[in-house]
Amino acid sequence: GESVGLHLPTLSVQEGDNSIINCAYSNSASDYFIWYKQESGKGPQFIIDIRSNMDKRQGQRVTVLLNKTVKHLSLQIAATQPGDSAVYFCAESADAGGTSYGKLTFGQGTILTVHP
Amino acid sequence: DAGITQSPRHKVTETGTPVTLRCHQTENHRYMYWYRQDPGHGLRLIHYSYGVKDTDKGEVSDGYSVSRSKTEDFLLTLESATSSQTSVYFCASRQSSYNSPLHFGNGTRLTVT
């Protein structure tokens, strides 16, 4: 498969553990945030999103936490499985009064490796 | 995912040749985007479209042009390919311009020799 990124932060966990992946953002005007998963040779896959009027949102086995005070976003994966091994990255956007046309700014990503 | 198909999946071309990458979506999404992904840079926006024949530049648009003649199709053209354009190119679409996720295709790996 192709290399998505070099020298990315890495997280190694054992199967069944919980994983926490972090993301810092810089634009205080950002009001919409998304987490993506990318497996080798594939496009980014949407996991979960959150708007700035929320600080927590839960999905199936995943939870996203948003701390606007420190501009920090985290993705928690419960009972991590080998199939969760991938690169995970966050994205942010600011509506900018409707003129931004939904342009997203992407983080570099974190490589998650789950050991059986 | 969101019915986005990119073609070709892989291409090798020579410096100076024109190259066109194709993106086709079946979701009737108004907004479409072209990104490139490179180690150390992440995903960077090349061009985007907010409707048929409505396009604009992203952060790395030099050397690229786009066209959108139908809602479902968004073409990216490298007018004269250079080695610096060797990359993986992703197309994405979304239903609304805000508070909705982008859905991506599986990419085109382009090598310029």
Short mmCIF file of C-alpha atoms in Angstrom, two decimals:
data_model
loop_
_atom_site.label_atom_id
_atom_site.label_comp_id
_atom_site.label_asym_id
_atom_site.label_seq_id
_atom_site.Cartn_x
_atom_site.Cartn_y
_atom_site.Cartn_z
CA GLY A 1 0.00 0.00 0.00
CA GLU A 2 1.00 3.61 -0.37
CA SER A 3 2.48 5.63 2.44
CA VAL A 4 -0.03 8.16 3.65
CA GLY A 5 2.42 10.04 5.77
CA LEU A 6 5.91 9.86 7.13
CA HIS A 7 6.91 10.70 10.68
CA LEU A 8 3.35 10.91 11.87
CA PRO A 9 2.56 10.44 15.55
CA THR A 10 1.89 6.81 16.32
CA LEU A 11 -0.28 5.02 18.83
CA SER A 12 0.05 1.30 19.50
CA VAL A 13 -2.58 -0.51 21.55
CA GLN A 14 -3.63 -4.03 22.33
CA GLU A 15 -6.87 -5.42 20.99
CA GLY A 16 -9.68 -4.63 23.39
CA ASP A 17 -8.04 -1.53 24.86
CA ASN A 18 -9.55 1.90 24.48
CA SER A 19 -7.70 4.33 22.19
CA ILE A 20 -7.53 8.10 22.41
CA ILE A 21 -6.31 10.13 19.45
CA ASN A 22 -5.75 13.84 19.86
CA CYS A 23 -5.88 16.81 17.55
CA ALA A 24 -5.06 20.46 18.17
CA TYR A 25 -6.48 23.17 15.96
CA SER A 26 -5.46 26.78 15.64
CA ASN A 27 -8.41 28.67 14.17
CA SER A 28 -10.63 29.95 16.97
CA ALA A 29 -13.34 30.65 14.37
CA SER A 30 -13.63 26.97 13.42
CA ASP A 31 -17.13 25.75 14.12
CA TYR A 32 -17.32 22.29 12.58
CA PHE A 33 -15.01 19.34 13.11
CA ILE A 34 -14.72 15.90 11.55
CA TRP A 35 -12.71 12.77 12.23
CA TYR A 36 -11.62 10.58 9.35
CA LYS A 37 -10.05 7.12 9.12
CA GLN A 38 -7.77 6.27 6.22
CA GLU A 39 -6.62 2.77 5.41
CA SER A 40 -3.75 2.06 3.08
CA GLY A 41 -4.71 2.52 -0.56
CA LYS A 42 -8.10 4.02 0.23
CA GLY A 43 -9.66 7.42 0.58
CA PRO A 44 -10.45 9.01 3.92
CA GLN A 45 -13.58 7.55 5.48
CA PHE A 46 -15.90 9.67 7.61
CA ILE A 47 -16.16 8.53 11.23
CA ILE A 48 -17.92 11.20 13.24
CA ASP A 49 -18.41 14.95 13.31
CA ILE A 50 -19.23 17.58 15.88
CA ARG A 51 -20.39 21.18 15.79
CA SER A 52 -18.97 23.87 18.01
CA ASN A 53 -22.18 24.18 20.03
CA MET A 54 -21.47 20.71 21.44
CA ASP A 55 -18.60 19.38 23.55
CA LYS A 56 -19.26 15.65 23.16
CA ARG A 57 -20.82 13.38 20.62
CA GLN A 58 -21.05 9.60 20.58
CA GLY A 59 -21.27 7.12 17.77
CA GLN A 60 -20.85 3.40 17.54
CA ARG A 61 -17.73 2.63 19.64
CA VAL A 62 -16.47 6.18 19.05
CA THR A 63 -16.74 9.41 21.01
CA VAL A 64 -15.52 12.82 19.98
CA LEU A 65 -14.72 15.44 22.61
CA LEU A 66 -14.31 19.12 21.78
CA ASN A 67 -12.61 21.61 24.09
CA LYS A 68 -12.93 25.02 22.48
CA THR A 69 -11.10 26.75 25.32
CA VAL A 70 -7.82 25.06 24.46
CA LYS A 71 -8.73 24.33 20.83
CA HIS A 72 -8.44 20.58 21.26
CA LEU A 73 -10.32 17.68 19.75
CA SER A 74 -10.06 14.01 20.67
CA LEU A 75 -11.38 10.74 19.27
CA GLN A 76 -11.97 7.88 21.66
CA ILE A 77 -12.35 4.37 20.26
CA ALA A 78 -13.74 1.80 22.65
CA ALA A 79 -12.64 -1.85 22.57
CA THR A 80 -10.18 -1.25 19.74
CA GLN A 81 -10.00 -3.99 17.13
CA PRO A 82 -7.30 -4.91 14.59
CA GLY A 83 -9.59 -3.55 11.87
CA ASP A 84 -9.28 -0.12 13.48
CA SER A 85 -5.62 0.05 12.46
CA ALA A 86 -5.31 3.03 10.12
CA VAL A 87 -4.32 6.68 9.97
CA TYR A 88 -6.77 8.95 11.76
CA PHE A 89 -6.97 12.68 11.17
CA CYS A 90 -9.16 15.55 12.10
CA ALA A 91 -10.50 18.32 9.93
CA GLU A 92 -11.97 21.70 10.78
CA SER A 93 -13.88 24.39 8.99
CA ALA A 94 -15.20 27.85 9.67
CA ASP A 95 -18.37 28.86 7.91
CA ALA A 96 -17.10 32.43 7.55
CA GLY A 97 -20.56 33.81 6.96
CA GLY A 98 -21.31 31.27 4.28
CA THR A 99 -18.51 32.31 1.97
CA SER A 100 -16.01 29.56 2.73
CA TYR A 101 -17.80 26.98 0.57
CA GLY A 102 -17.08 24.35 3.16
CA LYS A 103 -13.34 24.30 2.79
CA LEU A 104 -11.78 22.06 5.37
CA THR A 105 -8.33 22.22 6.93
CA PHE A 106 -6.90 18.79 7.67
CA GLY A 107 -4.50 17.71 10.38
CA GLN A 108 -1.48 15.54 9.59
CA GLY A 109 -2.86 12.42 11.20
CA THR A 110 -1.98 9.75 13.75
CA ILE A 111 -1.12 6.17 12.89
CA LEU A 112 -3.06 3.71 15.05
CA THR A 113 -1.75 0.16 15.24
CA VAL A 114 -3.81 -2.44 17.05
CA HIS A 115 -2.01 -5.62 18.10
CA PRO A 116 -4.02 -8.85 18.43
CA ASP B 1 -18.78 5.75 0.18
CA ALA B 2 -21.18 8.37 -1.22
CA GLY B 3 -20.78 6.79 -4.67
CA ILE B 4 -17.63 8.63 -5.71
CA THR B 5 -15.57 7.01 -8.43
CA GLN B 6 -12.18 8.26 -9.53
CA SER B 7 -10.40 7.25 -12.72
CA PRO B 8 -7.82 6.18 -13.43
CA ARG B 9 -6.69 4.66 -10.13
CA HIS B 10 -3.05 4.71 -11.18
CA LYS B 11 -1.23 6.63 -13.88
CA VAL B 12 2.37 7.15 -14.92
CA THR B 13 3.10 10.02 -17.26
CA GLU B 14 6.06 11.98 -18.53
CA THR B 15 7.02 15.52 -17.63
CA GLY B 16 5.35 18.08 -19.88
CA THR B 17 2.36 16.01 -20.87
CA PRO B 18 -1.23 17.02 -20.04
CA VAL B 19 -3.16 14.72 -17.71
CA THR B 20 -6.84 14.66 -16.83
CA LEU B 21 -8.22 12.95 -13.76
CA ARG B 22 -11.91 12.19 -13.53
CA CYS B 23 -14.31 12.18 -10.62
CA HIS B 24 -17.89 10.95 -10.84
CA GLN B 25 -20.43 11.09 -8.01
CA THR B 26 -23.91 9.63 -7.90
CA GLU B 27 -25.19 11.50 -4.83
CA ASN B 28 -26.29 14.67 -6.61
CA HIS B 29 -24.01 16.66 -4.30
CA ARG B 30 -23.61 20.29 -5.24
CA TYR B 31 -20.13 20.76 -3.78
CA MET B 32 -17.06 18.92 -5.10
CA TYR B 33 -13.38 19.20 -4.25
CA TRP B 34 -9.99 18.05 -5.47
CA TYR B 35 -7.23 17.42 -2.92
CA ARG B 36 -3.72 16.14 -3.16
CA GLN B 37 -2.09 14.13 -0.39
CA ASP B 38 1.65 14.12 0.17
CA PRO B 39 3.80 12.89 3.05
CA GLY B 40 4.42 15.72 5.46
CA HIS B 41 1.70 17.90 4.01
CA GLY B 42 -1.51 16.03 4.55
CA LEU B 43 -4.49 16.84 2.38
CA ARG B 44 -4.31 20.12 0.52
CA LEU B 45 -7.12 21.68 -1.49
CA ILE B 46 -6.41 22.22 -5.19
CA HIS B 47 -9.74 23.43 -6.57
CA TYR B 48 -13.37 23.20 -5.62
CA SER B 49 -16.77 23.62 -7.22
CA TYR B 50 -19.96 25.00 -5.76
CA GLY B 51 -22.14 24.19 -8.74
CA VAL B 52 -22.11 23.42 -12.44
CA LYS B 53 -19.56 25.70 -14.10
CA ASP B 54 -18.83 27.36 -10.75
CA THR B 55 -15.30 26.68 -9.58
CA ASP B 56 -12.60 28.39 -7.55
CA LYS B 57 -8.99 27.94 -6.53
CA GLY B 58 -7.75 26.26 -3.41
CA GLU B 59 -4.41 26.65 -1.68
CA VAL B 60 -2.28 24.75 -4.23
CA SER B 61 -3.94 25.52 -7.55
CA ASP B 62 -0.91 26.50 -9.66
CA GLY B 63 -0.50 24.16 -12.63
CA TYR B 64 -4.01 22.74 -12.30
CA SER B 65 -7.35 23.54 -13.86
CA VAL B 66 -10.80 22.07 -13.35
CA SER B 67 -14.09 21.83 -15.14
CA ARG B 68 -17.58 20.92 -14.05
CA SER B 69 -20.04 20.62 -16.92
CA LYS B 70 -22.46 18.34 -15.06
CA THR B 71 -23.37 17.98 -11.40
CA GLU B 72 -21.95 14.48 -11.25
CA ASP B 73 -18.59 15.06 -12.95
CA PHE B 74 -15.58 17.08 -11.83
CA LEU B 75 -12.39 16.94 -13.91
CA LEU B 76 -8.90 17.91 -12.80
CA THR B 77 -6.34 18.73 -15.50
CA LEU B 78 -2.61 19.07 -15.10
CA GLU B 79 -1.80 21.30 -18.02
CA SER B 80 1.85 20.28 -18.26
CA ALA B 81 2.76 17.70 -15.68
CA THR B 82 5.85 18.22 -13.52
CA SER B 83 7.60 15.88 -11.09
CA SER B 84 6.33 17.99 -8.18
CA GLN B 85 2.82 16.93 -9.12
CA THR B 86 3.57 13.31 -8.34
CA SER B 87 1.02 12.65 -5.63
CA VAL B 88 -2.17 10.90 -4.65
CA TYR B 89 -5.21 12.87 -5.74
CA PHE B 90 -8.55 12.63 -3.98
CA CYS B 91 -11.92 13.86 -5.09
CA ALA B 92 -14.60 14.60 -2.52
CA SER B 93 -18.16 15.80 -2.46
CA ARG B 94 -20.64 17.00 0.11
CA GLN B 95 -24.31 17.78 0.27
CA SER B 96 -24.07 21.17 1.95
CA SER B 97 -21.29 23.72 2.18
CA TYR B 98 -21.27 23.64 5.97
CA ASN B 99 -21.85 21.24 8.84
CA SER B 100 -21.76 18.21 6.60
CA PRO B 101 -18.83 15.84 6.05
CA LEU B 102 -16.89 15.45 2.86
CA HIS B 103 -17.09 12.00 1.31
CA PHE B 104 -14.01 10.90 -0.57
CA GLY B 105 -13.20 8.66 -3.49
CA ASN B 106 -10.39 6.12 -3.30
CA GLY B 107 -7.86 8.30 -5.03
CA THR B 108 -5.65 8.37 -8.10
CA ARG B 109 -1.96 7.72 -7.68
CA LEU B 110 -0.13 9.85 -10.26
CA THR B 111 3.57 9.47 -11.00
CA VAL B 112 5.28 12.02 -13.23
CA THR B 113 8.64 10.79 -14.54
#
